[in-house]
Short mmCIF file of N, CA, C and O in Angstrom, two decimals:
data_model
loop_
_atom_site.label_atom_id
_atom_site.label_comp_id
_atom_site.label_asym_id
_atom_site.label_seq_id
_atom_site.Cartn_x
_atom_site.Cartn_y
_atom_site.Cartn_z
N UNK A 131 6.68 25.57 -0.46
CA UNK A 131 7.70 25.06 0.42
C UNK A 131 7.66 23.53 0.40
O UNK A 131 6.63 22.92 0.59
N UNK A 132 8.78 22.94 0.15
CA UNK A 132 8.85 21.48 0.12
C UNK A 132 8.85 20.94 1.53
O UNK A 132 9.44 21.50 2.43
N UNK A 133 8.18 19.85 1.69
CA UNK A 133 8.16 19.20 3.00
C UNK A 133 9.16 18.08 3.00
O UNK A 133 9.24 17.29 2.07
N UNK A 134 9.90 18.02 4.03
CA UNK A 134 10.88 16.97 4.19
C UNK A 134 10.16 15.70 4.65
O UNK A 134 9.40 15.72 5.61
N UNK A 135 10.39 14.63 3.96
CA UNK A 135 9.79 13.36 4.35
C UNK A 135 10.87 12.47 4.93
O UNK A 135 11.96 12.35 4.38
N UNK A 136 10.57 11.88 6.02
CA UNK A 136 11.50 11.00 6.69
C UNK A 136 11.03 9.57 6.49
O UNK A 136 9.89 9.24 6.77
N UNK A 137 11.90 8.74 5.97
CA UNK A 137 11.54 7.35 5.75
C UNK A 137 11.47 6.65 7.10
O UNK A 137 12.39 6.74 7.90
N UNK A 138 10.35 6.00 7.34
CA UNK A 138 10.19 5.28 8.59
C UNK A 138 10.74 3.87 8.45
O UNK A 138 10.22 3.08 7.71
N UNK A 139 11.78 3.60 9.12
CA UNK A 139 12.35 2.27 9.07
C UNK A 139 11.97 1.46 10.29
O UNK A 139 11.82 0.25 10.22
N UNK A 140 11.77 2.12 11.41
CA UNK A 140 11.50 1.43 12.66
C UNK A 140 10.04 1.57 13.08
O UNK A 140 9.41 0.58 13.44
N UNK A 141 9.50 2.77 13.04
CA UNK A 141 8.16 3.03 13.56
C UNK A 141 7.07 2.26 12.83
O UNK A 141 6.14 1.77 13.45
N UNK A 142 7.16 2.22 11.51
CA UNK A 142 6.15 1.49 10.74
C UNK A 142 6.81 0.27 10.11
O UNK A 142 7.72 0.40 9.34
N UNK A 143 6.31 -0.87 10.43
CA UNK A 143 6.77 -2.09 9.77
C UNK A 143 5.58 -2.68 9.04
O UNK A 143 4.44 -2.41 9.39
N UNK A 144 5.83 -3.45 7.99
CA UNK A 144 4.70 -3.99 7.27
C UNK A 144 4.63 -5.50 7.41
O UNK A 144 5.62 -6.18 7.57
N UNK A 145 3.41 -6.00 7.35
CA UNK A 145 3.15 -7.42 7.44
C UNK A 145 3.04 -7.99 6.03
O UNK A 145 2.96 -7.25 5.06
N UNK A 146 2.97 -9.28 5.91
CA UNK A 146 2.81 -9.90 4.60
C UNK A 146 1.51 -9.45 3.95
O UNK A 146 0.50 -9.26 4.62
N UNK A 147 1.59 -9.30 2.67
CA UNK A 147 0.40 -8.88 1.92
C UNK A 147 -0.56 -10.06 1.76
O UNK A 147 -0.14 -11.20 1.69
N UNK A 148 -1.83 -9.75 1.71
CA UNK A 148 -2.82 -10.78 1.44
C UNK A 148 -3.46 -10.46 0.10
O UNK A 148 -3.58 -9.31 -0.29
N UNK A 149 -3.86 -11.48 -0.62
CA UNK A 149 -4.37 -11.30 -1.97
C UNK A 149 -5.76 -11.90 -2.09
O UNK A 149 -6.09 -12.86 -1.43
N UNK A 150 -6.54 -11.32 -3.00
CA UNK A 150 -7.85 -11.86 -3.32
C UNK A 150 -7.65 -12.93 -4.38
O UNK A 150 -7.15 -12.66 -5.45
N UNK A 151 -8.02 -14.17 -4.08
CA UNK A 151 -7.90 -15.24 -5.06
C UNK A 151 -6.47 -15.73 -5.17
O UNK A 151 -5.74 -15.82 -4.20
N UNK A 152 -6.06 -16.05 -6.39
CA UNK A 152 -4.72 -16.58 -6.62
C UNK A 152 -3.65 -15.51 -6.44
O UNK A 152 -3.94 -14.32 -6.38
N UNK A 153 -2.42 -15.94 -6.36
CA UNK A 153 -1.30 -15.00 -6.22
C UNK A 153 -0.92 -14.44 -7.58
O UNK A 153 0.13 -14.76 -8.13
N UNK A 154 -1.76 -13.58 -8.12
CA UNK A 154 -1.52 -12.98 -9.43
C UNK A 154 -0.77 -11.67 -9.32
O UNK A 154 -0.22 -11.19 -10.30
N UNK A 155 -0.75 -11.10 -8.13
CA UNK A 155 -0.12 -9.80 -7.94
C UNK A 155 0.93 -9.90 -6.84
O UNK A 155 0.70 -10.51 -5.80
N UNK A 156 2.07 -9.30 -7.09
CA UNK A 156 3.19 -9.34 -6.13
C UNK A 156 3.58 -7.91 -5.74
O UNK A 156 3.70 -7.05 -6.61
N UNK A 157 3.75 -7.68 -4.45
CA UNK A 157 4.25 -6.39 -3.99
C UNK A 157 5.76 -6.40 -4.18
O UNK A 157 6.48 -7.12 -3.51
N UNK A 158 6.25 -5.58 -5.11
CA UNK A 158 7.66 -5.54 -5.47
C UNK A 158 8.42 -4.59 -4.55
O UNK A 158 9.56 -4.85 -4.17
N UNK A 159 7.78 -3.47 -4.22
CA UNK A 159 8.44 -2.44 -3.42
C UNK A 159 7.40 -1.74 -2.56
O UNK A 159 6.26 -1.56 -2.98
N UNK A 160 7.79 -1.36 -1.35
CA UNK A 160 6.90 -0.61 -0.47
C UNK A 160 7.74 0.29 0.43
O UNK A 160 8.73 -0.16 1.00
N UNK A 161 7.35 1.55 0.52
CA UNK A 161 8.06 2.52 1.35
C UNK A 161 7.07 3.24 2.24
O UNK A 161 5.94 3.51 1.83
N UNK A 162 7.49 3.58 3.43
CA UNK A 162 6.64 4.37 4.33
C UNK A 162 7.38 5.65 4.70
O UNK A 162 8.59 5.66 4.88
N UNK A 163 6.62 6.74 4.75
CA UNK A 163 7.18 8.05 5.04
C UNK A 163 6.26 8.76 6.04
O UNK A 163 5.05 8.54 6.04
N UNK A 164 6.84 9.61 6.84
CA UNK A 164 6.03 10.44 7.74
C UNK A 164 6.39 11.90 7.47
O UNK A 164 7.55 12.21 7.23
N UNK A 165 5.38 12.75 7.45
CA UNK A 165 5.60 14.17 7.19
C UNK A 165 6.47 14.80 8.26
O UNK A 165 6.51 14.35 9.41
N UNK A 166 7.15 15.88 7.90
CA UNK A 166 8.08 16.56 8.80
C UNK A 166 7.43 16.93 10.13
O UNK A 166 8.02 16.78 11.19
N UNK A 167 6.22 17.41 10.10
CA UNK A 167 5.53 17.82 11.33
C UNK A 167 4.54 16.78 11.82
O UNK A 167 3.60 17.11 12.53
N UNK A 168 4.74 15.54 11.42
CA UNK A 168 3.87 14.43 11.78
C UNK A 168 2.41 14.73 11.43
O UNK A 168 1.50 14.42 12.18
N UNK A 169 2.21 15.32 10.26
CA UNK A 169 0.87 15.62 9.80
C UNK A 169 0.25 14.45 9.06
O UNK A 169 -0.96 14.26 9.11
N UNK A 170 1.07 13.69 8.33
CA UNK A 170 0.53 12.57 7.58
C UNK A 170 1.53 11.44 7.45
O UNK A 170 2.71 11.61 7.73
N UNK A 171 1.01 10.30 7.03
CA UNK A 171 1.81 9.12 6.75
C UNK A 171 1.54 8.76 5.30
O UNK A 171 0.39 8.75 4.87
N UNK A 172 2.60 8.49 4.55
CA UNK A 172 2.44 8.11 3.16
C UNK A 172 3.07 6.74 2.94
O UNK A 172 4.20 6.49 3.36
N UNK A 173 2.32 5.86 2.28
CA UNK A 173 2.80 4.54 1.89
C UNK A 173 2.77 4.53 0.36
O UNK A 173 1.73 4.80 -0.24
N UNK A 174 3.89 4.21 -0.25
CA UNK A 174 3.90 4.10 -1.71
C UNK A 174 4.69 2.86 -2.11
O UNK A 174 5.46 2.31 -1.31
N UNK A 175 4.46 2.41 -3.31
CA UNK A 175 5.17 1.22 -3.75
C UNK A 175 4.81 0.81 -5.16
O UNK A 175 4.11 1.53 -5.89
N UNK A 176 5.25 -0.38 -5.51
CA UNK A 176 5.06 -0.94 -6.85
C UNK A 176 4.55 -2.37 -6.70
O UNK A 176 5.02 -3.11 -5.84
N UNK A 177 3.58 -2.72 -7.54
CA UNK A 177 3.08 -4.09 -7.61
C UNK A 177 3.33 -4.62 -9.02
O UNK A 177 3.43 -3.85 -9.98
N UNK A 178 3.46 -5.94 -9.13
CA UNK A 178 3.69 -6.56 -10.44
C UNK A 178 2.68 -7.67 -10.67
O UNK A 178 2.39 -8.47 -9.78
N UNK A 179 2.15 -7.70 -11.89
CA UNK A 179 1.24 -8.77 -12.31
C UNK A 179 2.08 -9.97 -12.69
O UNK A 179 2.79 -9.95 -13.69
N UNK A 180 2.03 -11.03 -11.87
CA UNK A 180 2.82 -12.23 -12.12
C UNK A 180 1.98 -13.35 -12.72
O UNK A 180 2.43 -14.48 -12.83
N UNK A 181 0.76 -13.02 -13.12
CA UNK A 181 -0.12 -14.02 -13.74
C UNK A 181 0.03 -13.98 -15.25
O UNK A 181 0.69 -13.10 -15.81
N UNK A 182 -0.62 -14.92 -15.93
CA UNK A 182 -0.60 -14.96 -17.39
C UNK A 182 -1.69 -14.10 -18.00
O UNK A 182 -1.69 -13.85 -19.19
N UNK A 183 -2.62 -13.63 -17.17
CA UNK A 183 -3.71 -12.79 -17.66
C UNK A 183 -3.52 -11.34 -17.25
O UNK A 183 -2.61 -11.00 -16.50
N UNK A 184 -4.37 -10.47 -17.75
CA UNK A 184 -4.35 -9.05 -17.39
C UNK A 184 -5.25 -8.82 -16.19
O UNK A 184 -6.28 -9.48 -16.03
N UNK A 185 -4.87 -7.88 -15.33
CA UNK A 185 -5.64 -7.55 -14.13
C UNK A 185 -6.28 -6.18 -14.31
O UNK A 185 -5.62 -5.23 -14.69
N UNK A 186 -7.57 -6.10 -14.00
CA UNK A 186 -8.32 -4.86 -14.14
C UNK A 186 -8.74 -4.32 -12.79
O UNK A 186 -8.93 -5.09 -11.85
N UNK A 187 -8.92 -3.02 -12.72
CA UNK A 187 -9.41 -2.35 -11.51
C UNK A 187 -8.65 -2.80 -10.27
O UNK A 187 -9.24 -3.19 -9.26
N UNK A 188 -7.34 -2.74 -10.34
CA UNK A 188 -6.49 -3.16 -9.22
C UNK A 188 -6.58 -2.09 -8.12
O UNK A 188 -6.37 -0.91 -8.38
N UNK A 189 -6.92 -2.53 -6.92
CA UNK A 189 -7.08 -1.63 -5.78
C UNK A 189 -6.20 -2.13 -4.63
O UNK A 189 -6.24 -3.30 -4.27
N UNK A 190 -5.41 -1.22 -4.08
CA UNK A 190 -4.55 -1.52 -2.94
C UNK A 190 -5.21 -0.96 -1.68
O UNK A 190 -5.66 0.17 -1.67
N UNK A 191 -5.24 -1.78 -0.64
CA UNK A 191 -5.77 -1.35 0.66
C UNK A 191 -4.67 -1.48 1.70
O UNK A 191 -3.98 -2.49 1.75
N UNK A 192 -4.53 -0.43 2.50
CA UNK A 192 -3.59 -0.45 3.62
C UNK A 192 -4.39 -0.40 4.90
O UNK A 192 -5.20 0.51 5.10
N UNK A 193 -4.20 -1.40 5.76
CA UNK A 193 -4.80 -1.42 7.09
C UNK A 193 -3.73 -0.91 8.06
O UNK A 193 -2.65 -1.51 8.16
N UNK A 194 -4.02 0.18 8.74
CA UNK A 194 -3.10 0.74 9.73
C UNK A 194 -3.46 0.14 11.09
O UNK A 194 -4.60 0.21 11.53
N UNK A 195 -2.45 -0.44 11.76
CA UNK A 195 -2.65 -1.21 12.99
C UNK A 195 -1.88 -0.62 14.16
O UNK A 195 -0.83 0.00 13.97
N UNK A 196 -2.37 -0.89 15.36
CA UNK A 196 -1.63 -0.49 16.56
C UNK A 196 -0.65 -1.59 16.94
O UNK A 196 -0.50 -2.58 16.22
N UNK A 197 0.05 -1.43 18.07
CA UNK A 197 1.05 -2.41 18.52
C UNK A 197 0.49 -3.81 18.69
O UNK A 197 1.19 -4.79 18.47
N UNK A 198 -0.77 -3.89 19.11
CA UNK A 198 -1.40 -5.19 19.35
C UNK A 198 -2.01 -5.79 18.09
O UNK A 198 -2.56 -6.88 18.13
N UNK A 199 -1.95 -5.07 16.99
CA UNK A 199 -2.52 -5.58 15.74
C UNK A 199 -3.98 -5.19 15.52
O UNK A 199 -4.61 -5.69 14.60
N UNK A 200 -4.50 -4.31 16.36
CA UNK A 200 -5.88 -3.85 16.20
C UNK A 200 -5.96 -2.81 15.09
O UNK A 200 -5.09 -1.94 14.99
N UNK A 201 -7.02 -2.88 14.31
CA UNK A 201 -7.21 -1.96 13.20
C UNK A 201 -7.55 -0.57 13.71
O UNK A 201 -8.46 -0.39 14.51
N UNK A 202 -6.80 0.43 13.24
CA UNK A 202 -7.09 1.82 13.56
C UNK A 202 -7.91 2.43 12.42
O UNK A 202 -8.92 3.06 12.65
N UNK A 203 -7.46 2.21 11.18
CA UNK A 203 -8.19 2.67 10.01
C UNK A 203 -7.65 2.00 8.76
O UNK A 203 -6.56 1.42 8.78
N UNK A 204 -8.41 2.08 7.68
CA UNK A 204 -8.03 1.54 6.38
C UNK A 204 -8.14 2.63 5.33
O UNK A 204 -9.02 3.49 5.41
N UNK A 205 -7.25 2.57 4.35
CA UNK A 205 -7.28 3.49 3.21
C UNK A 205 -7.06 2.65 1.95
O UNK A 205 -6.28 1.70 1.96
N UNK A 206 -7.77 3.01 0.87
CA UNK A 206 -7.63 2.30 -0.40
C UNK A 206 -7.39 3.26 -1.54
O UNK A 206 -7.81 4.42 -1.50
N UNK A 207 -6.74 2.74 -2.59
CA UNK A 207 -6.46 3.53 -3.79
C UNK A 207 -6.31 2.58 -4.97
O UNK A 207 -5.89 1.43 -4.81
N UNK A 208 -6.63 3.07 -6.16
CA UNK A 208 -6.38 2.31 -7.39
C UNK A 208 -4.93 2.48 -7.78
O UNK A 208 -4.32 3.54 -7.54
N UNK A 209 -4.37 1.46 -8.41
CA UNK A 209 -3.00 1.56 -8.90
C UNK A 209 -2.97 2.45 -10.14
O UNK A 209 -4.00 2.72 -10.75
N UNK A 210 -1.78 2.86 -10.50
CA UNK A 210 -1.59 3.65 -11.72
C UNK A 210 -0.59 2.92 -12.60
O UNK A 210 0.59 2.84 -12.21
N UNK A 211 -1.05 2.32 -13.70
CA UNK A 211 -2.41 2.29 -14.21
C UNK A 211 -3.27 1.28 -13.45
O UNK A 211 -2.76 0.38 -12.79
N UNK A 212 -4.59 1.41 -13.58
CA UNK A 212 -5.53 0.51 -12.90
C UNK A 212 -5.61 -0.84 -13.60
O UNK A 212 -6.00 -1.83 -12.99
N UNK A 213 -5.25 -0.89 -14.88
CA UNK A 213 -5.18 -2.15 -15.63
C UNK A 213 -3.70 -2.51 -15.75
O UNK A 213 -2.90 -1.72 -16.27
N UNK A 214 -3.35 -3.70 -15.26
CA UNK A 214 -1.95 -4.14 -15.29
C UNK A 214 -1.85 -5.37 -16.18
O UNK A 214 -2.41 -6.43 -15.87
N UNK A 215 -1.14 -5.23 -17.28
CA UNK A 215 -0.96 -6.35 -18.20
C UNK A 215 -0.03 -7.39 -17.59
O UNK A 215 0.78 -7.07 -16.70
N UNK A 216 -0.12 -8.60 -18.09
CA UNK A 216 0.73 -9.69 -17.61
C UNK A 216 2.19 -9.29 -17.67
O UNK A 216 2.67 -8.80 -18.69
N UNK A 217 2.91 -9.45 -16.55
CA UNK A 217 4.33 -9.14 -16.48
C UNK A 217 4.65 -7.67 -16.24
O UNK A 217 5.80 -7.31 -16.05
N UNK A 218 3.63 -6.82 -16.21
CA UNK A 218 3.85 -5.38 -16.05
C UNK A 218 3.73 -4.96 -14.58
O UNK A 218 3.20 -5.69 -13.76
N UNK A 219 4.20 -3.75 -14.29
CA UNK A 219 4.15 -3.18 -12.95
C UNK A 219 3.28 -1.94 -12.92
O UNK A 219 3.05 -1.31 -13.96
N UNK A 220 2.81 -1.60 -11.73
CA UNK A 220 2.03 -0.37 -11.51
C UNK A 220 2.39 0.18 -10.15
O UNK A 220 2.87 -0.54 -9.27
N UNK A 221 2.16 1.48 -9.97
CA UNK A 221 2.50 2.11 -8.70
C UNK A 221 1.23 2.46 -7.91
O UNK A 221 0.13 2.49 -8.46
N UNK A 222 1.42 2.70 -6.62
CA UNK A 222 0.33 3.14 -5.75
C UNK A 222 0.90 4.09 -4.71
O UNK A 222 2.09 4.06 -4.40
N UNK A 223 0.03 4.95 -4.19
CA UNK A 223 0.40 5.87 -3.12
C UNK A 223 -0.82 6.16 -2.27
O UNK A 223 -1.86 6.55 -2.80
N UNK A 224 -0.68 5.95 -0.98
CA UNK A 224 -1.77 6.21 -0.04
C UNK A 224 -1.24 7.16 1.03
O UNK A 224 -0.17 6.91 1.62
N UNK A 225 -1.98 8.22 1.28
CA UNK A 225 -1.62 9.17 2.33
C UNK A 225 -2.77 9.25 3.31
O UNK A 225 -3.93 9.32 2.92
N UNK A 226 -2.45 9.20 4.58
CA UNK A 226 -3.47 9.29 5.62
C UNK A 226 -2.97 10.22 6.72
O UNK A 226 -1.77 10.45 6.86
N UNK A 227 -3.89 10.74 7.49
CA UNK A 227 -3.53 11.63 8.60
C UNK A 227 -2.73 10.86 9.65
O UNK A 227 -3.06 9.72 9.99
N UNK A 228 -1.71 11.49 10.17
CA UNK A 228 -0.86 10.87 11.19
C UNK A 228 -1.68 10.56 12.44
O UNK A 228 -2.53 11.33 12.86
N UNK A 229 -1.42 9.40 13.02
CA UNK A 229 -2.05 8.98 14.27
C UNK A 229 -0.96 8.26 15.08
O UNK A 229 -0.40 7.27 14.61
N UNK A 230 -0.65 8.76 16.26
CA UNK A 230 0.45 8.21 17.06
C UNK A 230 0.24 6.75 17.46
O UNK A 230 1.19 6.07 17.83
N UNK A 231 -0.99 6.26 17.37
CA UNK A 231 -1.26 4.85 17.71
C UNK A 231 -0.80 3.89 16.63
O UNK A 231 -0.64 2.69 16.88
N UNK A 232 -0.58 4.38 15.42
CA UNK A 232 -0.19 3.50 14.31
C UNK A 232 1.23 3.00 14.53
O UNK A 232 2.16 3.77 14.68
N UNK A 233 1.36 1.67 14.57
CA UNK A 233 2.66 1.04 14.78
C UNK A 233 3.13 0.27 13.55
O UNK A 233 4.33 0.09 13.35
N UNK A 234 2.20 -0.20 12.73
CA UNK A 234 2.54 -0.97 11.54
C UNK A 234 1.36 -0.95 10.58
O UNK A 234 0.31 -0.42 10.90
N UNK A 235 1.57 -1.57 9.42
CA UNK A 235 0.48 -1.62 8.46
C UNK A 235 0.50 -2.95 7.71
O UNK A 235 1.51 -3.65 7.69
N UNK A 236 -0.64 -3.28 7.14
CA UNK A 236 -0.80 -4.51 6.37
C UNK A 236 -1.35 -4.13 5.00
O UNK A 236 -2.31 -3.37 4.90
N UNK A 237 -0.75 -4.66 3.95
CA UNK A 237 -1.17 -4.38 2.58
C UNK A 237 -2.00 -5.54 2.04
O UNK A 237 -1.72 -6.69 2.34
N UNK A 238 -2.99 -5.20 1.22
CA UNK A 238 -3.74 -6.21 0.50
C UNK A 238 -4.13 -5.64 -0.86
O UNK A 238 -4.05 -4.42 -1.07
N UNK A 239 -4.55 -6.50 -1.76
CA UNK A 239 -4.92 -6.06 -3.10
C UNK A 239 -6.14 -6.82 -3.58
O UNK A 239 -6.35 -7.98 -3.22
N UNK A 240 -6.94 -6.13 -4.39
CA UNK A 240 -8.10 -6.76 -5.04
C UNK A 240 -8.06 -6.37 -6.50
O UNK A 240 -7.56 -5.30 -6.86
N UNK A 241 -8.62 -7.24 -7.36
CA UNK A 241 -8.63 -6.98 -8.79
C UNK A 241 -9.64 -7.87 -9.46
O UNK A 241 -10.17 -8.80 -8.86
N UNK A 242 -9.87 -7.59 -10.73
CA UNK A 242 -10.64 -8.46 -11.61
C UNK A 242 -9.67 -8.95 -12.67
O UNK A 242 -8.87 -8.18 -13.18
N UNK A 243 -9.74 -10.22 -12.97
CA UNK A 243 -8.81 -10.79 -13.94
C UNK A 243 -9.47 -10.88 -15.31
O UNK A 243 -10.59 -11.33 -15.43
N UNK A 244 -8.74 -10.43 -16.31
CA UNK A 244 -9.20 -10.52 -17.70
C UNK A 244 -8.29 -11.51 -18.40
O UNK A 244 -7.07 -11.35 -18.40
N UNK A 245 -8.88 -12.52 -19.00
CA UNK A 245 -8.07 -13.57 -19.66
C UNK A 245 -7.77 -13.24 -21.10
O UNK A 245 -8.33 -12.42 -21.72
#
């Protein structure tokens, strides 16, 4: 049975992404979804390597925050592919259990740069 996903436009808003080191990675797209029965929250998107070098072991972290900006929990995942060549894009998807305290999220990324 397929689950209907509802795109959250109001309930979850995202803050600016923070990066490790230089601005080598750009968040191109980000979407938030909540399961039909409020069982889980899914964040997916695309990142782009805007540096002149290749990025290895790219990991995306989502911090889920309450209305006041307090951290409720964090989830991390490697991008697909984990190695992003200069000028290329990669996708990510993080799913976490629904929590009614979650009001917004903050994205960040870490990587190793290969010249």
